[in-house]
Amino acid sequence: MNLFIDSHAHLNDPAFDADRDVLLTTQLPAAGIVHSVEIGCAPDEWQPALQLCDKYPQLVHAVLGVHPEYAPKLSAQALTQLAALLPDARNVAVGEIGLDYTCLDTSAKELQQNTFSQMLQLANQVQKPLVLHIRRVGEDYCAYEDTFHLLKHEWKPSTRTPYPAVLHCFCARYEEAKRALDMGMLLGINGCFSYKKNEYIREAVKKAGADKIILETDCPYLSPQGKRGQRNDPSNIPLIGTFVADYLGLPVQELAEITTRNAKALYALP
Ligand SMILES: [Zn+2]
């Protein structure tokens, strides 16, 4: 059986309230999922993410931070709380953090940039890798420009893990991929890779190579092709892996081994 890691999930989302435990105890192990990394990216998600780790200590690991869309939720008190939680052994990275210029109506650019800077300062102190969320508007890639600029000037990449960051939900050109790879990052590949219109993502991933990627669902969103419109969950990782392996011309088993090894290295998982 091929063993996989879901490197980015939101299993605490209310979409899973009815069957979260069935998924975690039955469906994930049946699909070969050995670890699922739970993202707590707003102050009210941090404790629930850690509690999910406590309930499933082998399977679930947490990543805590503030998503750019939730920047307005970060009070001074919450920032202090986050600083205290990040060193916790259950927390394996800082994320998802970054810039998202598709949600500027709810979260202004300047606030997002300030929040991202604060997250980088915390990451510098705790020396854990980053889970980056960057979303552009149409063909305007300035969210990437601004993110790379801030990283270059304000980030001290973690030297405690072989990869200092992952560019989660990679959906850009090889140009952006290359800049991330040059900084030692991995690319997080999910259902977007499988959508018919996204040939540019597939081409960028092919150029990057399997050695530079990890698999994720970003569930409950972004179900792979064939399951679009349905709720996504970590048991879809083998299907996402099959899309990627087929495109790259690799056996699925080999892709599973590479991506599982990469995700373990990134997050320093057992
Ligand atoms: Zn996410």
Short mmCIF file of C-alpha atoms and ligand atoms in Angstrom, two decimals:
data_model
loop_
_atom_site.label_atom_id
_atom_site.label_comp_id
_atom_site.label_asym_id
_atom_site.label_seq_id
_atom_site.Cartn_x
_atom_site.Cartn_y
_atom_site.Cartn_z
CA MET A 1 0.00 0.00 0.00
CA ASN A 2 1.25 3.48 -0.88
CA LEU A 3 1.66 5.75 2.12
CA PHE A 4 0.84 9.44 1.82
CA ILE A 5 0.75 12.63 3.89
CA ASP A 6 -1.89 15.33 3.55
CA SER A 7 0.38 18.32 4.14
CA HIS A 8 -2.47 20.85 4.40
CA ALA A 9 -5.98 20.15 5.70
CA HIS A 10 -8.71 21.97 7.58
CA LEU A 11 -10.44 19.02 9.26
CA ASN A 12 -11.80 21.26 12.01
CA ASP A 13 -13.99 22.95 9.42
CA PRO A 14 -17.71 22.56 10.24
CA ALA A 15 -18.00 20.62 6.94
CA PHE A 16 -16.56 17.66 8.89
CA ASP A 17 -18.67 17.96 12.05
CA ALA A 18 -20.87 14.99 11.18
CA ASP A 19 -18.13 12.44 10.42
CA ARG A 20 -14.72 13.81 11.49
CA ASP A 21 -13.97 10.86 13.77
CA VAL A 22 -15.00 8.25 11.18
CA LEU A 23 -12.71 9.91 8.67
CA LEU A 24 -9.75 10.01 11.03
CA THR A 25 -10.14 6.54 12.51
CA THR A 26 -11.26 4.64 9.40
CA GLN A 27 -11.11 6.37 6.03
CA LEU A 28 -7.71 8.04 6.30
CA PRO A 29 -5.85 4.90 7.41
CA ALA A 30 -7.70 2.92 4.69
CA ALA A 31 -6.42 5.39 2.08
CA GLY A 32 -2.81 5.10 3.33
CA ILE A 33 -2.71 8.54 4.95
CA VAL A 34 -0.09 8.36 7.69
CA HIS A 35 -0.11 12.04 8.69
CA SER A 36 -2.58 14.87 8.21
CA VAL A 37 -1.36 18.40 8.92
CA GLU A 38 -4.10 20.55 10.38
CA ILE A 39 -3.95 24.28 9.67
CA GLY A 40 -5.17 26.60 12.42
CA CYS A 41 -4.97 29.99 10.74
CA ALA A 42 -7.18 32.26 12.88
CA PRO A 43 -7.00 32.85 16.66
CA ASP A 44 -10.15 30.82 17.31
CA GLU A 45 -8.69 27.85 15.36
CA TRP A 46 -5.42 27.47 17.32
CA GLN A 47 -6.67 25.53 20.35
CA PRO A 48 -9.00 23.28 18.30
CA ALA A 49 -6.06 22.38 16.02
CA LEU A 50 -3.92 21.41 19.02
CA GLN A 51 -6.84 19.48 20.52
CA LEU A 52 -7.17 17.48 17.29
CA CYS A 53 -3.47 16.59 17.68
CA ASP A 54 -4.14 15.40 21.23
CA LYS A 55 -7.01 13.22 20.04
CA TYR A 56 -4.98 11.70 17.18
CA PRO A 57 -1.36 12.11 18.32
CA GLN A 58 0.22 9.84 15.68
CA LEU A 59 -1.85 11.05 12.76
CA VAL A 60 -2.50 14.78 13.22
CA HIS A 61 0.01 17.63 13.54
CA ALA A 62 -0.76 21.33 13.71
CA VAL A 63 0.43 24.42 11.86
CA LEU A 64 -0.55 27.70 13.53
CA GLY A 65 -0.58 31.23 12.21
CA VAL A 66 -2.81 33.95 10.78
CA HIS A 67 -4.17 33.69 7.23
CA PRO A 68 -4.04 37.07 5.44
CA GLU A 69 -7.82 37.09 5.17
CA TYR A 70 -8.03 36.88 8.98
CA ALA A 71 -5.50 39.65 9.63
CA PRO A 72 -8.23 41.85 11.20
CA LYS A 73 -8.76 39.14 13.86
CA LEU A 74 -5.22 39.44 15.25
CA SER A 75 -5.27 41.51 18.46
CA ALA A 76 -2.15 42.29 20.52
CA GLN A 77 -3.35 39.72 23.02
CA ALA A 78 -3.78 37.06 20.30
CA LEU A 79 -0.28 37.79 19.00
CA THR A 80 1.14 37.13 22.47
CA GLN A 81 -0.89 33.93 22.67
CA LEU A 82 0.43 32.76 19.29
CA ALA A 83 4.03 33.47 20.33
CA ALA A 84 3.48 31.19 23.33
CA LEU A 85 1.89 28.40 21.25
CA LEU A 86 4.34 28.23 18.32
CA PRO A 87 7.17 26.45 20.21
CA ASP A 88 4.73 23.66 21.20
CA ALA A 89 5.89 20.28 19.88
CA ARG A 90 2.48 19.61 18.33
CA ASN A 91 2.96 22.69 16.12
CA VAL A 92 5.26 21.83 13.20
CA ALA A 93 5.33 25.11 11.22
CA VAL A 94 4.07 28.70 11.05
CA GLY A 95 1.13 29.12 8.67
CA GLU A 96 -0.75 29.57 6.67
CA ILE A 97 0.61 33.08 6.31
CA GLY A 98 1.23 35.38 3.36
CA LEU A 99 -0.67 37.78 1.13
CA ASP A 100 -4.03 37.30 -0.57
CA TYR A 101 -5.06 40.13 -2.85
CA THR A 102 -8.36 38.43 -3.74
CA CYS A 103 -9.83 39.35 -0.35
CA LEU A 104 -8.91 43.04 -0.12
CA ASP A 105 -12.51 43.95 0.65
CA THR A 106 -12.28 42.21 4.03
CA SER A 107 -8.59 42.65 4.75
CA ALA A 108 -6.61 45.65 3.44
CA LYS A 109 -3.24 45.25 1.75
CA GLU A 110 -1.30 47.22 4.35
CA LEU A 111 -2.82 45.28 7.24
CA GLN A 112 -2.03 41.98 5.50
CA GLN A 113 1.58 43.04 4.98
CA ASN A 114 1.96 44.15 8.61
CA THR A 115 0.45 40.90 9.85
CA PHE A 116 2.71 38.88 7.54
CA SER A 117 5.73 40.78 8.94
CA GLN A 118 4.63 39.95 12.48
CA MET A 119 4.30 36.27 11.52
CA LEU A 120 7.81 36.30 10.03
CA GLN A 121 9.23 37.77 13.24
CA LEU A 122 7.63 34.96 15.24
CA ALA A 123 8.90 32.36 12.76
CA ASN A 124 12.41 33.82 13.01
CA GLN A 125 12.31 33.38 16.78
CA VAL A 126 10.89 29.86 16.82
CA GLN A 127 12.89 28.66 13.76
CA LYS A 128 10.11 26.56 12.28
CA PRO A 129 9.29 26.36 8.56
CA LEU A 130 6.61 28.49 6.88
CA VAL A 131 3.41 27.44 5.15
CA LEU A 132 2.87 30.25 2.65
CA HIS A 133 -0.47 31.29 1.18
CA ILE A 134 -0.16 33.63 -1.80
CA ARG A 135 -3.09 34.51 -4.06
CA ARG A 136 -2.91 36.83 -7.02
CA VAL A 137 -5.75 38.61 -8.79
CA GLY A 138 -6.08 37.37 -12.38
CA GLU A 139 -2.80 37.92 -14.23
CA ASP A 140 -1.54 40.42 -11.66
CA TYR A 141 1.25 38.63 -9.78
CA CYS A 142 2.12 41.47 -7.38
CA ALA A 143 1.00 39.43 -4.35
CA TYR A 144 3.96 37.16 -5.21
CA GLU A 145 6.27 40.15 -5.72
CA ASP A 146 5.30 41.63 -2.37
CA THR A 147 5.60 38.28 -0.57
CA PHE A 148 9.06 37.52 -1.97
CA HIS A 149 10.14 41.08 -1.15
CA LEU A 150 9.07 40.75 2.50
CA LEU A 151 10.65 37.30 2.77
CA LYS A 152 13.94 38.60 1.39
CA HIS A 153 14.11 41.47 3.86
CA GLU A 154 12.45 40.15 7.00
CA TRP A 155 12.78 36.38 7.09
CA LYS A 156 15.55 34.27 8.61
CA PRO A 157 14.81 30.85 7.09
CA SER A 158 14.77 27.94 9.51
CA THR A 159 17.96 25.93 9.37
CA ARG A 160 16.54 23.22 11.60
CA THR A 161 14.73 21.51 8.73
CA PRO A 162 15.99 20.73 5.21
CA TYR A 163 13.25 22.91 3.66
CA PRO A 164 12.49 26.34 5.16
CA ALA A 165 8.98 26.70 3.66
CA VAL A 166 6.27 25.35 1.39
CA LEU A 167 4.40 27.42 -1.17
CA HIS A 168 1.02 25.92 -0.36
CA CYS A 169 -1.70 25.50 -3.04
CA PHE A 170 0.79 26.18 -5.81
CA CYS A 171 -1.07 27.73 -8.72
CA ALA A 172 1.33 30.01 -10.55
CA ARG A 173 3.82 29.91 -13.40
CA TYR A 174 7.27 28.34 -13.42
CA GLU A 175 8.61 31.88 -12.90
CA GLU A 176 7.09 32.00 -9.40
CA ALA A 177 7.94 28.35 -8.74
CA LYS A 178 11.58 29.03 -9.61
CA ARG A 179 11.82 31.93 -7.15
CA ALA A 180 10.42 29.73 -4.40
CA LEU A 181 12.72 26.82 -5.30
CA ASP A 182 15.72 29.14 -5.33
CA MET A 183 14.89 29.98 -1.70
CA GLY A 184 14.89 26.25 -0.90
CA MET A 185 11.11 25.90 -0.70
CA LEU A 186 8.82 23.05 -1.69
CA LEU A 187 5.60 23.42 -3.71
CA GLY A 188 2.30 22.19 -2.21
CA ILE A 189 0.26 20.48 -4.93
CA ASN A 190 -3.48 19.87 -4.62
CA GLY A 191 -6.63 19.34 -6.71
CA CYS A 192 -5.93 22.52 -8.73
CA PHE A 193 -3.22 20.53 -10.53
CA SER A 194 -5.91 18.26 -12.00
CA TYR A 195 -8.28 20.91 -13.36
CA LYS A 196 -8.45 20.95 -17.16
CA LYS A 197 -7.68 24.66 -17.55
CA ASN A 198 -4.56 24.55 -15.38
CA GLU A 199 -2.00 23.27 -17.90
CA TYR A 200 0.38 26.07 -16.78
CA ILE A 201 0.47 24.61 -13.25
CA ARG A 202 1.22 21.12 -14.59
CA GLU A 203 4.00 22.47 -16.82
CA ALA A 204 5.55 24.38 -13.90
CA VAL A 205 5.43 21.28 -11.69
CA LYS A 206 7.01 19.17 -14.42
CA LYS A 207 9.90 21.64 -14.68
CA ALA A 208 10.27 21.74 -10.90
CA GLY A 209 10.28 17.93 -10.63
CA ALA A 210 8.78 15.51 -8.13
CA ASP A 211 11.67 16.09 -5.72
CA LYS A 212 10.37 19.60 -5.05
CA ILE A 213 6.74 18.86 -4.26
CA ILE A 214 4.46 17.66 -1.49
CA LEU A 215 0.77 16.72 -1.73
CA GLU A 216 -2.12 18.43 0.04
CA THR A 217 -5.90 18.63 -0.15
CA ASP A 218 -6.64 22.06 1.41
CA CYS A 219 -9.88 20.29 2.32
CA PRO A 220 -12.80 20.83 2.54
CA TYR A 221 -12.06 22.87 -0.61
CA LEU A 222 -10.51 22.10 -4.01
CA SER A 223 -11.60 18.51 -4.66
CA PRO A 224 -9.66 16.95 -7.54
CA GLN A 225 -11.06 16.62 -11.05
CA GLY A 226 -13.83 14.02 -11.13
CA LYS A 227 -14.94 14.98 -7.61
CA ARG A 228 -15.36 18.73 -8.07
CA GLY A 229 -18.29 20.22 -6.22
CA GLN A 230 -18.02 17.51 -3.54
CA ARG A 231 -16.43 17.99 -0.14
CA ASN A 232 -12.71 17.27 -0.26
CA ASP A 233 -10.91 15.24 2.42
CA PRO A 234 -7.45 13.66 2.95
CA SER A 235 -8.55 10.30 1.50
CA ASN A 236 -8.39 12.04 -1.92
CA ILE A 237 -4.61 12.39 -1.64
CA PRO A 238 -3.94 9.11 -3.55
CA LEU A 239 -6.13 10.40 -6.40
CA ILE A 240 -4.25 13.72 -6.49
CA GLY A 241 -1.01 11.72 -6.40
CA THR A 242 -2.19 9.65 -9.36
CA PHE A 243 -2.88 12.79 -11.44
CA VAL A 244 0.61 14.09 -10.66
CA ALA A 245 2.38 10.75 -11.20
CA ASP A 246 0.64 10.20 -14.55
CA TYR A 247 1.56 13.66 -15.78
CA LEU A 248 5.19 13.30 -14.68
CA GLY A 249 5.41 9.76 -16.08
CA LEU A 250 6.27 8.19 -12.74
CA PRO A 251 4.81 5.14 -10.98
CA VAL A 252 2.40 6.30 -8.24
CA GLN A 253 4.42 4.32 -5.72
CA GLU A 254 7.51 6.35 -6.51
CA LEU A 255 5.63 9.65 -6.28
CA ALA A 256 4.13 8.56 -2.93
CA GLU A 257 7.58 7.74 -1.57
CA ILE A 258 9.12 11.04 -2.73
CA THR A 259 6.30 13.31 -1.56
CA THR A 260 5.92 11.52 1.77
CA ARG A 261 9.65 11.81 2.39
CA ASN A 262 9.58 15.53 1.48
CA ALA A 263 6.62 16.31 3.76
CA LYS A 264 8.22 14.41 6.64
CA ALA A 265 11.42 16.40 6.15
CA LEU A 266 9.62 19.75 5.91
CA TYR A 267 7.62 19.28 9.08
CA ALA A 268 10.18 17.09 10.89
CA LEU A 269 7.59 14.33 11.34
CA PRO A 270 8.51 10.91 12.77
ZN ZN B 1 -5.54 26.22 3.72
#
